[in-house]
């Protein structure tokens, strides 16, 4: 059974799907969650506190999905993360905004002013560059043979597909996924071949005859 906090966050997310954040009232969220308004204020303090917690939840949910994607077979991990990024951004406007930094009209926005945490129970959600760095480093650590720079390229390619969708790719993401695989496979193969063959020249720079 969800806690009161979880129920309130789910209710706030449902309310946001129906109307812009500025039109979402705290009383409406409490009613949707079937808890008292006092409980809502005890958990989050203010509407800004509720917005911060809602955004943090979206970021944490996206990162949890990244971790699940990284359980794929090693060669497919960068592509799996890219595919999850595409789908998560498509399904949740908050995730899309957190990843791209482009906040559609009607969405709550993070308050990064000092002392603005209220009762959200944690720091504000990561900025887009911080979120990209978190995912990039997790990808690199879990993807043998793929450099940190290549992981960042894959992520930025996925984000470009979020910002400018690939035509006729709304369901399968097959074309976007193919682009990502083309961006990673050559490097993985070259590094594997290099590792198997070893150096081809002597220390003096001359090849063996």
JSON list of C-alpha atoms in Angstrom, two decimals:
[
{"chain": "A", "resi": 1, "resn": "UNK", "atom": "CA", "xyz": [0.00, 0.00, 0.00]},
{"chain": "A", "resi": 2, "resn": "UNK", "atom": "CA", "xyz": [1.49, 3.39, -0.95]},
{"chain": "A", "resi": 3, "resn": "UNK", "atom": "CA", "xyz": [2.43, 5.83, 1.77]},
{"chain": "A", "resi": 4, "resn": "UNK", "atom": "CA", "xyz": [0.61, 9.16, 2.06]},
{"chain": "A", "resi": 5, "resn": "UNK", "atom": "CA", "xyz": [3.59, 10.85, 0.39]},
{"chain": "A", "resi": 6, "resn": "UNK", "atom": "CA", "xyz": [3.55, 8.45, -2.56]},
{"chain": "A", "resi": 7, "resn": "UNK", "atom": "CA", "xyz": [-0.22, 8.81, -2.92]},
{"chain": "A", "resi": 8, "resn": "UNK", "atom": "CA", "xyz": [0.09, 12.60, -2.94]},
{"chain": "A", "resi": 9, "resn": "UNK", "atom": "CA", "xyz": [2.82, 12.57, -5.59]},
{"chain": "A", "resi": 10, "resn": "UNK", "atom": "CA", "xyz": [0.78, 10.24, -7.79]},
{"chain": "A", "resi": 11, "resn": "UNK", "atom": "CA", "xyz": [-2.24, 12.48, -7.33]},
{"chain": "A", "resi": 12, "resn": "UNK", "atom": "CA", "xyz": [-0.22, 15.59, -8.24]},
{"chain": "A", "resi": 13, "resn": "UNK", "atom": "CA", "xyz": [1.01, 13.85, -11.38]},
{"chain": "A", "resi": 14, "resn": "UNK", "atom": "CA", "xyz": [-2.56, 12.93, -12.39]},
{"chain": "A", "resi": 15, "resn": "UNK", "atom": "CA", "xyz": [-3.76, 16.47, -11.73]},
{"chain": "A", "resi": 16, "resn": "UNK", "atom": "CA", "xyz": [-0.94, 17.85, -13.88]},
{"chain": "A", "resi": 17, "resn": "UNK", "atom": "CA", "xyz": [-2.00, 15.60, -16.76]},
{"chain": "A", "resi": 18, "resn": "UNK", "atom": "CA", "xyz": [-5.42, 17.29, -16.74]},
{"chain": "A", "resi": 19, "resn": "UNK", "atom": "CA", "xyz": [-4.49, 20.95, -16.32]},
{"chain": "A", "resi": 20, "resn": "UNK", "atom": "CA", "xyz": [-1.50, 23.31, -16.08]},
{"chain": "A", "resi": 21, "resn": "UNK", "atom": "CA", "xyz": [0.38, 23.38, -12.80]},
{"chain": "A", "resi": 22, "resn": "UNK", "atom": "CA", "xyz": [-0.75, 26.91, -12.01]},
{"chain": "A", "resi": 23, "resn": "UNK", "atom": "CA", "xyz": [-4.34, 25.64, -12.00]},
{"chain": "A", "resi": 24, "resn": "UNK", "atom": "CA", "xyz": [-3.60, 22.66, -9.73]},
{"chain": "A", "resi": 25, "resn": "UNK", "atom": "CA", "xyz": [-4.78, 23.41, -6.20]},
{"chain": "A", "resi": 26, "resn": "UNK", "atom": "CA", "xyz": [-3.39, 21.77, -3.08]},
{"chain": "A", "resi": 27, "resn": "UNK", "atom": "CA", "xyz": [-6.94, 20.91, -2.04]},
{"chain": "A", "resi": 28, "resn": "UNK", "atom": "CA", "xyz": [-7.46, 19.08, -5.34]},
{"chain": "A", "resi": 29, "resn": "UNK", "atom": "CA", "xyz": [-4.32, 17.01, -4.82]},
{"chain": "A", "resi": 30, "resn": "UNK", "atom": "CA", "xyz": [-5.34, 16.08, -1.28]},
{"chain": "A", "resi": 31, "resn": "UNK", "atom": "CA", "xyz": [-8.79, 15.03, -2.49]},
{"chain": "A", "resi": 32, "resn": "UNK", "atom": "CA", "xyz": [-7.36, 12.91, -5.31]},
{"chain": "A", "resi": 33, "resn": "UNK", "atom": "CA", "xyz": [-5.01, 11.19, -2.86]},
{"chain": "A", "resi": 34, "resn": "UNK", "atom": "CA", "xyz": [-7.81, 10.74, -0.31]},
{"chain": "A", "resi": 35, "resn": "UNK", "atom": "CA", "xyz": [-5.80, 12.38, 2.46]},
{"chain": "A", "resi": 36, "resn": "UNK", "atom": "CA", "xyz": [-6.34, 15.53, 4.47]},
{"chain": "A", "resi": 37, "resn": "UNK", "atom": "CA", "xyz": [-4.95, 18.87, 3.38]},
{"chain": "A", "resi": 38, "resn": "UNK", "atom": "CA", "xyz": [-3.05, 19.01, 6.67]},
{"chain": "A", "resi": 39, "resn": "UNK", "atom": "CA", "xyz": [-1.25, 15.80, 5.71]},
{"chain": "A", "resi": 40, "resn": "UNK", "atom": "CA", "xyz": [-0.34, 17.34, 2.37]},
{"chain": "A", "resi": 41, "resn": "UNK", "atom": "CA", "xyz": [1.08, 20.45, 4.03]},
{"chain": "A", "resi": 42, "resn": "UNK", "atom": "CA", "xyz": [2.89, 18.34, 6.62]},
{"chain": "A", "resi": 43, "resn": "UNK", "atom": "CA", "xyz": [4.63, 16.41, 3.84]},
{"chain": "A", "resi": 44, "resn": "UNK", "atom": "CA", "xyz": [5.54, 19.24, 1.47]},
{"chain": "A", "resi": 45, "resn": "UNK", "atom": "CA", "xyz": [4.97, 22.54, 3.24]},
{"chain": "A", "resi": 46, "resn": "UNK", "atom": "CA", "xyz": [3.99, 24.53, 0.17]},
{"chain": "A", "resi": 47, "resn": "UNK", "atom": "CA", "xyz": [2.96, 24.01, -3.43]},
{"chain": "A", "resi": 48, "resn": "UNK", "atom": "CA", "xyz": [6.55, 24.77, -4.37]},
{"chain": "A", "resi": 49, "resn": "UNK", "atom": "CA", "xyz": [7.69, 21.98, -2.08]},
{"chain": "A", "resi": 50, "resn": "UNK", "atom": "CA", "xyz": [5.24, 19.63, -3.77]},
{"chain": "A", "resi": 51, "resn": "UNK", "atom": "CA", "xyz": [6.52, 20.68, -7.21]},
{"chain": "A", "resi": 52, "resn": "UNK", "atom": "CA", "xyz": [10.13, 20.04, -6.17]},
{"chain": "A", "resi": 53, "resn": "UNK", "atom": "CA", "xyz": [9.28, 16.57, -4.89]},
{"chain": "A", "resi": 54, "resn": "UNK", "atom": "CA", "xyz": [7.33, 15.81, -8.06]},
{"chain": "A", "resi": 55, "resn": "UNK", "atom": "CA", "xyz": [10.30, 16.75, -10.23]},
{"chain": "A", "resi": 56, "resn": "UNK", "atom": "CA", "xyz": [12.72, 14.80, -8.05]},
{"chain": "A", "resi": 57, "resn": "UNK", "atom": "CA", "xyz": [10.48, 11.76, -8.38]},
{"chain": "A", "resi": 58, "resn": "UNK", "atom": "CA", "xyz": [10.53, 12.10, -12.19]},
{"chain": "A", "resi": 59, "resn": "UNK", "atom": "CA", "xyz": [14.34, 12.31, -12.20]},
{"chain": "A", "resi": 60, "resn": "UNK", "atom": "CA", "xyz": [14.69, 9.33, -9.85]},
{"chain": "A", "resi": 61, "resn": "UNK", "atom": "CA", "xyz": [12.28, 7.28, -11.96]},
{"chain": "A", "resi": 62, "resn": "UNK", "atom": "CA", "xyz": [14.25, 8.05, -15.11]},
{"chain": "A", "resi": 63, "resn": "UNK", "atom": "CA", "xyz": [17.54, 7.08, -13.44]},
{"chain": "A", "resi": 64, "resn": "UNK", "atom": "CA", "xyz": [16.01, 3.84, -12.14]},
{"chain": "A", "resi": 65, "resn": "UNK", "atom": "CA", "xyz": [15.07, 3.04, -15.74]},
{"chain": "A", "resi": 66, "resn": "UNK", "atom": "CA", "xyz": [18.65, 3.73, -16.81]},
{"chain": "A", "resi": 67, "resn": "UNK", "atom": "CA", "xyz": [19.87, 1.21, -14.25]},
{"chain": "A", "resi": 68, "resn": "UNK", "atom": "CA", "xyz": [17.43, -1.37, -15.60]},
{"chain": "A", "resi": 69, "resn": "UNK", "atom": "CA", "xyz": [18.60, -0.71, -19.15]},
{"chain": "A", "resi": 70, "resn": "UNK", "atom": "CA", "xyz": [22.19, -1.29, -18.06]},
{"chain": "A", "resi": 71, "resn": "UNK", "atom": "CA", "xyz": [21.34, -4.90, -17.19]},
{"chain": "A", "resi": 72, "resn": "UNK", "atom": "CA", "xyz": [21.10, -5.64, -20.94]},
{"chain": "A", "resi": 73, "resn": "UNK", "atom": "CA", "xyz": [23.91, -7.67, -22.57]},
{"chain": "A", "resi": 74, "resn": "UNK", "atom": "CA", "xyz": [27.10, -5.59, -22.56]},
{"chain": "A", "resi": 75, "resn": "UNK", "atom": "CA", "xyz": [27.24, -4.64, -26.28]},
{"chain": "A", "resi": 76, "resn": "UNK", "atom": "CA", "xyz": [23.63, -3.40, -26.20]},
{"chain": "A", "resi": 77, "resn": "UNK", "atom": "CA", "xyz": [23.78, -1.30, -23.04]},
{"chain": "A", "resi": 78, "resn": "UNK", "atom": "CA", "xyz": [24.36, 2.13, -24.64]},
{"chain": "A", "resi": 79, "resn": "UNK", "atom": "CA", "xyz": [21.56, 1.45, -27.13]},
{"chain": "A", "resi": 80, "resn": "UNK", "atom": "CA", "xyz": [19.26, 0.23, -24.33]},
{"chain": "A", "resi": 81, "resn": "UNK", "atom": "CA", "xyz": [19.83, 3.44, -22.36]},
{"chain": "A", "resi": 82, "resn": "UNK", "atom": "CA", "xyz": [19.21, 5.55, -25.48]},
{"chain": "A", "resi": 83, "resn": "UNK", "atom": "CA", "xyz": [15.97, 3.69, -26.18]},
{"chain": "A", "resi": 84, "resn": "UNK", "atom": "CA", "xyz": [14.80, 4.13, -22.58]},
{"chain": "A", "resi": 85, "resn": "UNK", "atom": "CA", "xyz": [15.66, 7.84, -22.76]},
{"chain": "A", "resi": 86, "resn": "UNK", "atom": "CA", "xyz": [13.55, 8.26, -25.90]},
{"chain": "A", "resi": 87, "resn": "UNK", "atom": "CA", "xyz": [10.58, 6.43, -24.44]},
{"chain": "A", "resi": 88, "resn": "UNK", "atom": "CA", "xyz": [10.74, 8.01, -20.99]},
{"chain": "A", "resi": 89, "resn": "UNK", "atom": "CA", "xyz": [10.85, 11.50, -22.49]},
{"chain": "A", "resi": 90, "resn": "UNK", "atom": "CA", "xyz": [7.93, 10.68, -24.77]},
{"chain": "A", "resi": 91, "resn": "UNK", "atom": "CA", "xyz": [5.81, 9.28, -21.93]},
{"chain": "A", "resi": 92, "resn": "UNK", "atom": "CA", "xyz": [6.47, 11.95, -19.28]},
{"chain": "A", "resi": 93, "resn": "UNK", "atom": "CA", "xyz": [6.67, 15.67, -20.00]},
{"chain": "A", "resi": 94, "resn": "UNK", "atom": "CA", "xyz": [8.55, 16.21, -16.73]},
{"chain": "A", "resi": 95, "resn": "UNK", "atom": "CA", "xyz": [11.30, 13.79, -17.77]},
{"chain": "A", "resi": 96, "resn": "UNK", "atom": "CA", "xyz": [11.51, 15.46, -21.16]},
{"chain": "A", "resi": 97, "resn": "UNK", "atom": "CA", "xyz": [11.93, 18.87, -19.52]},
{"chain": "A", "resi": 98, "resn": "UNK", "atom": "CA", "xyz": [14.50, 17.60, -17.03]},
{"chain": "A", "resi": 99, "resn": "UNK", "atom": "CA", "xyz": [16.57, 16.09, -19.85]},
{"chain": "A", "resi": 100, "resn": "UNK", "atom": "CA", "xyz": [16.37, 18.96, -22.32]},
{"chain": "A", "resi": 101, "resn": "UNK", "atom": "CA", "xyz": [15.90, 22.04, -20.13]},
{"chain": "A", "resi": 102, "resn": "UNK", "atom": "CA", "xyz": [12.94, 23.12, -22.27]},
{"chain": "A", "resi": 103, "resn": "UNK", "atom": "CA", "xyz": [9.93, 23.63, -20.00]},
{"chain": "A", "resi": 104, "resn": "UNK", "atom": "CA", "xyz": [6.59, 23.53, -21.75]},
{"chain": "A", "resi": 105, "resn": "UNK", "atom": "CA", "xyz": [3.92, 25.98, -20.65]},
{"chain": "A", "resi": 106, "resn": "UNK", "atom": "CA", "xyz": [2.03, 24.65, -17.65]},
{"chain": "A", "resi": 107, "resn": "UNK", "atom": "CA", "xyz": [4.78, 22.51, -16.11]},
{"chain": "A", "resi": 108, "resn": "UNK", "atom": "CA", "xyz": [6.22, 23.09, -12.64]},
{"chain": "A", "resi": 109, "resn": "UNK", "atom": "CA", "xyz": [9.82, 24.24, -12.71]},
{"chain": "A", "resi": 110, "resn": "UNK", "atom": "CA", "xyz": [12.65, 23.50, -10.29]},
{"chain": "A", "resi": 111, "resn": "UNK", "atom": "CA", "xyz": [13.40, 26.18, -7.75]},
{"chain": "A", "resi": 112, "resn": "UNK", "atom": "CA", "xyz": [17.17, 26.27, -7.35]},
{"chain": "A", "resi": 113, "resn": "UNK", "atom": "CA", "xyz": [17.34, 29.28, -5.06]},
{"chain": "A", "resi": 114, "resn": "UNK", "atom": "CA", "xyz": [19.30, 28.74, -1.83]},
{"chain": "A", "resi": 115, "resn": "UNK", "atom": "CA", "xyz": [17.00, 27.77, 1.02]},
{"chain": "A", "resi": 116, "resn": "UNK", "atom": "CA", "xyz": [14.11, 26.80, -1.28]},
{"chain": "A", "resi": 117, "resn": "UNK", "atom": "CA", "xyz": [13.97, 23.09, -0.47]},
{"chain": "A", "resi": 118, "resn": "UNK", "atom": "CA", "xyz": [11.16, 23.40, 2.03]},
{"chain": "A", "resi": 119, "resn": "UNK", "atom": "CA", "xyz": [10.02, 19.97, 3.11]},
{"chain": "A", "resi": 120, "resn": "UNK", "atom": "CA", "xyz": [10.76, 18.05, -0.05]},
{"chain": "A", "resi": 121, "resn": "UNK", "atom": "CA", "xyz": [13.21, 15.86, 1.83]},
{"chain": "A", "resi": 122, "resn": "UNK", "atom": "CA", "xyz": [16.11, 16.37, -0.60]},
{"chain": "A", "resi": 123, "resn": "UNK", "atom": "CA", "xyz": [17.93, 18.60, -3.01]},
{"chain": "A", "resi": 124, "resn": "UNK", "atom": "CA", "xyz": [16.38, 19.95, -6.23]},
{"chain": "A", "resi": 125, "resn": "UNK", "atom": "CA", "xyz": [16.37, 17.66, -9.26]},
{"chain": "A", "resi": 126, "resn": "UNK", "atom": "CA", "xyz": [19.56, 17.67, -11.34]},
{"chain": "A", "resi": 127, "resn": "UNK", "atom": "CA", "xyz": [19.96, 20.22, -14.10]},
{"chain": "A", "resi": 128, "resn": "UNK", "atom": "CA", "xyz": [20.12, 18.77, -17.65]},
{"chain": "A", "resi": 129, "resn": "UNK", "atom": "CA", "xyz": [23.93, 18.81, -17.75]},
{"chain": "A", "resi": 130, "resn": "UNK", "atom": "CA", "xyz": [24.09, 17.11, -14.35]},
{"chain": "A", "resi": 131, "resn": "UNK", "atom": "CA", "xyz": [21.58, 14.47, -15.40]},
{"chain": "A", "resi": 132, "resn": "UNK", "atom": "CA", "xyz": [23.50, 13.78, -18.61]},
{"chain": "A", "resi": 133, "resn": "UNK", "atom": "CA", "xyz": [26.76, 13.42, -16.65]},
{"chain": "A", "resi": 134, "resn": "UNK", "atom": "CA", "xyz": [25.16, 11.00, -14.18]},
{"chain": "A", "resi": 135, "resn": "UNK", "atom": "CA", "xyz": [23.84, 8.77, -16.96]},
{"chain": "A", "resi": 136, "resn": "UNK", "atom": "CA", "xyz": [27.00, 9.04, -19.06]},
{"chain": "A", "resi": 137, "resn": "UNK", "atom": "CA", "xyz": [29.19, 7.89, -16.17]},
{"chain": "A", "resi": 138, "resn": "UNK", "atom": "CA", "xyz": [26.86, 4.99, -15.32]},
{"chain": "A", "resi": 139, "resn": "UNK", "atom": "CA", "xyz": [26.87, 3.91, -18.96]},
{"chain": "A", "resi": 140, "resn": "UNK", "atom": "CA", "xyz": [30.65, 4.04, -19.19]},
{"chain": "A", "resi": 141, "resn": "UNK", "atom": "CA", "xyz": [31.11, 2.06, -15.98]},
{"chain": "A", "resi": 142, "resn": "UNK", "atom": "CA", "xyz": [28.72, -0.65, -17.20]},
{"chain": "A", "resi": 143, "resn": "UNK", "atom": "CA", "xyz": [29.81, -0.79, -20.86]},
{"chain": "A", "resi": 144, "resn": "UNK", "atom": "CA", "xyz": [33.20, -2.46, -21.40]},
{"chain": "A", "resi": 145, "resn": "UNK", "atom": "CA", "xyz": [34.98, -1.16, -24.47]},
{"chain": "A", "resi": 146, "resn": "UNK", "atom": "CA", "xyz": [32.90, 2.02, -24.76]},
{"chain": "A", "resi": 147, "resn": "UNK", "atom": "CA", "xyz": [34.60, 5.24, -23.67]},
{"chain": "A", "resi": 148, "resn": "UNK", "atom": "CA", "xyz": [33.01, 7.96, -21.57]},
{"chain": "A", "resi": 149, "resn": "UNK", "atom": "CA", "xyz": [33.12, 10.29, -24.56]},
{"chain": "A", "resi": 150, "resn": "UNK", "atom": "CA", "xyz": [31.33, 7.77, -26.76]},
{"chain": "A", "resi": 151, "resn": "UNK", "atom": "CA", "xyz": [28.66, 7.31, -24.07]},
{"chain": "A", "resi": 152, "resn": "UNK", "atom": "CA", "xyz": [28.09, 11.06, -24.08]},
{"chain": "A", "resi": 153, "resn": "UNK", "atom": "CA", "xyz": [27.77, 11.05, -27.86]},
{"chain": "A", "resi": 154, "resn": "UNK", "atom": "CA", "xyz": [25.16, 8.30, -27.64]},
{"chain": "A", "resi": 155, "resn": "UNK", "atom": "CA", "xyz": [23.19, 10.23, -25.04]},
{"chain": "A", "resi": 156, "resn": "UNK", "atom": "CA", "xyz": [23.33, 13.47, -26.98]},
{"chain": "A", "resi": 157, "resn": "UNK", "atom": "CA", "xyz": [22.18, 11.61, -30.08]},
{"chain": "A", "resi": 158, "resn": "UNK", "atom": "CA", "xyz": [19.23, 10.20, -28.13]},
{"chain": "A", "resi": 159, "resn": "UNK", "atom": "CA", "xyz": [18.38, 13.67, -26.81]},
{"chain": "A", "resi": 160, "resn": "UNK", "atom": "CA", "xyz": [18.50, 15.07, -30.34]},
{"chain": "A", "resi": 161, "resn": "UNK", "atom": "CA", "xyz": [15.86, 12.48, -31.28]},
{"chain": "A", "resi": 162, "resn": "UNK", "atom": "CA", "xyz": [13.79, 13.67, -28.30]},
{"chain": "A", "resi": 163, "resn": "UNK", "atom": "CA", "xyz": [14.03, 17.29, -29.42]},
{"chain": "A", "resi": 164, "resn": "UNK", "atom": "CA", "xyz": [13.62, 16.58, -33.14]},
{"chain": "A", "resi": 165, "resn": "UNK", "atom": "CA", "xyz": [11.67, 13.29, -33.40]},
{"chain": "A", "resi": 166, "resn": "UNK", "atom": "CA", "xyz": [12.66, 10.80, -36.08]},
{"chain": "A", "resi": 167, "resn": "UNK", "atom": "CA", "xyz": [9.81, 10.77, -38.66]},
{"chain": "A", "resi": 168, "resn": "UNK", "atom": "CA", "xyz": [7.44, 7.80, -38.48]},
{"chain": "A", "resi": 169, "resn": "UNK", "atom": "CA", "xyz": [9.28, 6.37, -35.47]},
{"chain": "A", "resi": 170, "resn": "UNK", "atom": "CA", "xyz": [6.80, 7.00, -32.67]},
{"chain": "A", "resi": 171, "resn": "UNK", "atom": "CA", "xyz": [6.15, 3.38, -31.75]},
{"chain": "A", "resi": 172, "resn": "UNK", "atom": "CA", "xyz": [9.15, 1.17, -32.48]},
{"chain": "A", "resi": 173, "resn": "UNK", "atom": "CA", "xyz": [11.97, 3.75, -32.38]},
{"chain": "A", "resi": 174, "resn": "UNK", "atom": "CA", "xyz": [13.72, 1.45, -34.85]},
{"chain": "A", "resi": 175, "resn": "UNK", "atom": "CA", "xyz": [15.37, 4.18, -36.89]},
{"chain": "A", "resi": 176, "resn": "UNK", "atom": "CA", "xyz": [16.53, 6.11, -33.83]},
{"chain": "A", "resi": 177, "resn": "UNK", "atom": "CA", "xyz": [17.87, 2.91, -32.32]},
{"chain": "A", "resi": 178, "resn": "UNK", "atom": "CA", "xyz": [19.73, 2.11, -35.52]},
{"chain": "A", "resi": 179, "resn": "UNK", "atom": "CA", "xyz": [21.42, 5.52, -35.41]},
{"chain": "A", "resi": 180, "resn": "UNK", "atom": "CA", "xyz": [22.58, 4.89, -31.86]},
{"chain": "A", "resi": 181, "resn": "UNK", "atom": "CA", "xyz": [23.91, 1.43, -32.71]},
{"chain": "A", "resi": 182, "resn": "UNK", "atom": "CA", "xyz": [25.78, 2.82, -35.68]},
{"chain": "A", "resi": 183, "resn": "UNK", "atom": "CA", "xyz": [27.37, 5.35, -33.33]},
{"chain": "A", "resi": 184, "resn": "UNK", "atom": "CA", "xyz": [28.64, 2.69, -30.92]},
{"chain": "A", "resi": 185, "resn": "UNK", "atom": "CA", "xyz": [29.28, -0.54, -32.81]},
{"chain": "A", "resi": 186, "resn": "UNK", "atom": "CA", "xyz": [32.34, 0.56, -34.85]},
{"chain": "A", "resi": 187, "resn": "UNK", "atom": "CA", "xyz": [34.20, 1.73, -31.75]},
{"chain": "A", "resi": 188, "resn": "UNK", "atom": "CA", "xyz": [33.39, -1.44, -29.82]},
{"chain": "A", "resi": 189, "resn": "UNK", "atom": "CA", "xyz": [34.57, -3.62, -32.70]},
{"chain": "A", "resi": 190, "resn": "UNK", "atom": "CA", "xyz": [37.77, -1.65, -33.28]},
{"chain": "A", "resi": 191, "resn": "UNK", "atom": "CA", "xyz": [38.69, -1.76, -29.60]},
{"chain": "A", "resi": 192, "resn": "UNK", "atom": "CA", "xyz": [38.02, -5.49, -29.44]},
{"chain": "A", "resi": 193, "resn": "UNK", "atom": "CA", "xyz": [40.18, -6.12, -32.52]},
{"chain": "A", "resi": 194, "resn": "UNK", "atom": "CA", "xyz": [42.95, -3.94, -31.08]},
{"chain": "A", "resi": 195, "resn": "UNK", "atom": "CA", "xyz": [42.80, -5.83, -27.80]},
{"chain": "A", "resi": 196, "resn": "UNK", "atom": "CA", "xyz": [43.02, -9.20, -29.56]},
{"chain": "A", "resi": 197, "resn": "UNK", "atom": "CA", "xyz": [45.78, -8.33, -32.01]},
{"chain": "A", "resi": 198, "resn": "UNK", "atom": "CA", "xyz": [48.02, -6.33, -29.67]},
{"chain": "A", "resi": 199, "resn": "UNK", "atom": "CA", "xyz": [50.74, -3.93, -30.89]},
{"chain": "A", "resi": 200, "resn": "UNK", "atom": "CA", "xyz": [51.91, -4.54, -34.41]},
{"chain": "A", "resi": 201, "resn": "UNK", "atom": "CA", "xyz": [55.24, -2.73, -34.12]},
{"chain": "A", "resi": 202, "resn": "UNK", "atom": "CA", "xyz": [58.32, -3.02, -31.98]},
{"chain": "A", "resi": 203, "resn": "UNK", "atom": "CA", "xyz": [59.34, -0.42, -29.44]},
{"chain": "A", "resi": 204, "resn": "UNK", "atom": "CA", "xyz": [61.57, 1.05, -32.07]},
{"chain": "A", "resi": 205, "resn": "UNK", "atom": "CA", "xyz": [58.63, 1.73, -34.34]},
{"chain": "A", "resi": 206, "resn": "UNK", "atom": "CA", "xyz": [59.54, -0.85, -36.98]},
{"chain": "A", "resi": 207, "resn": "UNK", "atom": "CA", "xyz": [57.22, -3.64, -38.00]},
{"chain": "A", "resi": 208, "resn": "UNK", "atom": "CA", "xyz": [58.33, -7.29, -37.81]},
{"chain": "A", "resi": 209, "resn": "UNK", "atom": "CA", "xyz": [59.53, -8.79, -41.04]}
]
